[in-house]
Amino acid sequence: MTDALGSIDMPERGHSEDDTADSQKKPRRGGKRGKKGPFARLALFYRQIVAELRKVVWPTRSQLSTYTSVVIVFVVIIIGLVTVIDLGINRVVGYVFG
């Protein structure tokens, strides 16, 4: 069975002599990233950004205009609802305290 990242679930291993030898080793610090300079890491970061942006499915112009009009209509409707509720609360407060 695989999880969301695609790794395969492995059953837990029992304790053996290899496990104790592995736990006594010092952990690696930095790895390959620690050996690169700051400009190389920055360049890698930007290359990864460009690679991720190439994976994006960009909307077409007609889809974008449709999405924009839907958002504008929704915002106008919400503004109308909030205005009506605000006016109603204003009248109730004026009636009670005025």
mmCIF file of C-alpha atoms in Angstrom:
data_model
loop_
_atom_site.group_PDB
_atom_site.id
_atom_site.type_symbol
_atom_site.label_atom_id
_atom_site.label_comp_id
_atom_site.label_asym_id
_atom_site.label_seq_id
_atom_site.Cartn_x
_atom_site.Cartn_y
_atom_site.Cartn_z
ATOM 1 C CA MET A 1 0.000 0.000 0.000
ATOM 2 C CA THR A 2 1.256 3.476 -0.798
ATOM 3 C CA ASP A 3 0.739 6.726 1.073
ATOM 4 C CA ALA A 4 0.239 10.211 -0.378
ATOM 5 C CA LEU A 5 3.925 10.549 -1.169
ATOM 6 C CA GLY A 6 4.061 7.248 -3.013
ATOM 7 C CA SER A 7 6.282 5.380 -0.575
ATOM 8 C CA ILE A 8 5.560 1.774 0.167
ATOM 9 C CA ASP A 9 4.651 0.796 3.722
ATOM 10 C CA MET A 10 7.238 -1.580 5.071
ATOM 11 C CA PRO A 11 6.693 -3.796 8.101
ATOM 12 C CA GLU A 12 8.708 -2.832 11.135
ATOM 13 C CA ARG A 13 12.031 -4.581 11.448
ATOM 14 C CA GLY A 14 13.028 -6.448 14.558
ATOM 15 C CA HIS A 15 16.049 -5.391 16.560
ATOM 16 C CA SER A 16 19.315 -6.857 15.329
ATOM 17 C CA GLU A 17 23.008 -6.198 15.692
ATOM 18 C CA ASP A 18 22.965 -3.935 12.628
ATOM 19 C CA ASP A 19 20.413 -1.622 14.256
ATOM 20 C CA THR A 20 22.604 -0.997 17.271
ATOM 21 C CA ALA A 21 25.645 -0.353 15.056
ATOM 22 C CA ASP A 22 23.643 2.143 12.957
ATOM 23 C CA SER A 23 22.373 3.986 16.009
ATOM 24 C CA GLN A 24 25.922 4.484 17.322
ATOM 25 C CA LYS A 25 27.123 6.207 14.127
ATOM 26 C CA LYS A 26 27.212 10.001 14.079
ATOM 27 C CA PRO A 27 24.465 11.531 11.950
ATOM 28 C CA ARG A 28 25.561 13.214 8.750
ATOM 29 C CA ARG A 29 25.461 16.962 8.900
ATOM 30 C CA GLY A 30 24.511 19.036 5.892
ATOM 31 C CA GLY A 31 24.820 16.417 3.194
ATOM 32 C CA LYS A 32 25.257 17.755 -0.343
ATOM 33 C CA ARG A 33 23.476 21.009 0.465
ATOM 34 C CA GLY A 34 25.944 21.890 3.186
ATOM 35 C CA LYS A 35 28.858 21.746 0.754
ATOM 36 C CA LYS A 36 27.433 24.278 -1.709
ATOM 37 C CA GLY A 37 28.022 27.988 -1.420
ATOM 38 C CA PRO A 38 25.235 30.497 -0.876
ATOM 39 C CA PHE A 39 25.039 31.483 -4.552
ATOM 40 C CA ALA A 40 24.862 27.852 -5.661
ATOM 41 C CA ARG A 41 22.045 27.215 -3.189
ATOM 42 C CA LEU A 42 20.234 30.326 -4.415
ATOM 43 C CA ALA A 43 20.613 29.206 -8.034
ATOM 44 C CA LEU A 44 19.287 25.750 -7.100
ATOM 45 C CA PHE A 45 16.330 27.375 -5.355
ATOM 46 C CA TYR A 46 15.420 29.405 -8.452
ATOM 47 C CA ARG A 47 15.850 26.378 -10.729
ATOM 48 C CA GLN A 48 13.439 24.475 -8.509
ATOM 49 C CA ILE A 49 10.954 27.364 -8.661
ATOM 50 C CA VAL A 50 11.057 27.383 -12.462
ATOM 51 C CA ALA A 51 10.655 23.597 -12.543
ATOM 52 C CA GLU A 52 7.583 23.804 -10.313
ATOM 53 C CA LEU A 53 6.060 26.633 -12.364
ATOM 54 C CA ARG A 54 6.402 24.522 -15.503
ATOM 55 C CA LYS A 55 4.186 21.892 -13.853
ATOM 56 C CA VAL A 56 1.366 24.399 -13.295
ATOM 57 C CA VAL A 57 -1.660 24.139 -15.570
ATOM 58 C CA TRP A 58 -2.309 27.764 -16.460
ATOM 59 C CA PRO A 59 -5.876 28.814 -17.351
ATOM 60 C CA THR A 60 -6.675 30.068 -20.822
ATOM 61 C CA ARG A 61 -7.768 33.675 -21.356
ATOM 62 C CA SER A 62 -11.450 32.698 -21.580
ATOM 63 C CA GLN A 63 -11.229 30.598 -18.398
ATOM 64 C CA LEU A 64 -9.517 33.457 -16.613
ATOM 65 C CA SER A 65 -12.177 35.955 -17.651
ATOM 66 C CA THR A 66 -14.911 33.519 -16.567
ATOM 67 C CA TYR A 67 -13.277 32.979 -13.160
ATOM 68 C CA THR A 68 -12.787 36.727 -12.717
ATOM 69 C CA SER A 69 -16.411 37.526 -13.541
ATOM 70 C CA VAL A 70 -17.650 34.820 -11.153
ATOM 71 C CA VAL A 71 -15.518 36.260 -8.346
ATOM 72 C CA ILE A 72 -16.711 39.831 -9.042
ATOM 73 C CA VAL A 73 -20.375 38.769 -9.070
ATOM 74 C CA PHE A 74 -19.909 36.819 -5.827
ATOM 75 C CA VAL A 75 -18.224 39.785 -4.128
ATOM 76 C CA VAL A 76 -21.035 42.139 -5.247
ATOM 77 C CA ILE A 77 -23.660 39.735 -3.852
ATOM 78 C CA ILE A 78 -21.820 39.472 -0.517
ATOM 79 C CA ILE A 79 -21.470 43.281 -0.354
ATOM 80 C CA GLY A 80 -25.255 43.569 -0.893
ATOM 81 C CA LEU A 81 -25.994 41.034 1.851
ATOM 82 C CA VAL A 82 -23.666 42.726 4.335
ATOM 83 C CA THR A 83 -25.199 46.125 3.498
ATOM 84 C CA VAL A 84 -28.753 44.860 4.066
ATOM 85 C CA ILE A 85 -27.757 43.194 7.355
ATOM 86 C CA ASP A 86 -25.933 46.344 8.482
ATOM 87 C CA LEU A 87 -28.912 48.576 7.701
ATOM 88 C CA GLY A 88 -31.239 46.175 9.532
ATOM 89 C CA ILE A 89 -29.019 46.114 12.636
ATOM 90 C CA ASN A 90 -28.738 49.917 12.462
ATOM 91 C CA ARG A 91 -32.552 50.287 12.468
ATOM 92 C CA VAL A 92 -32.953 47.798 15.330
ATOM 93 C CA VAL A 93 -30.330 49.616 17.431
ATOM 94 C CA GLY A 94 -31.966 52.960 16.602
ATOM 95 C CA TYR A 95 -35.383 51.641 17.606
ATOM 96 C CA VAL A 96 -34.111 50.116 20.882
ATOM 97 C CA PHE A 97 -31.843 52.966 22.007
ATOM 98 C CA GLY A 98 -33.200 55.923 20.073
#
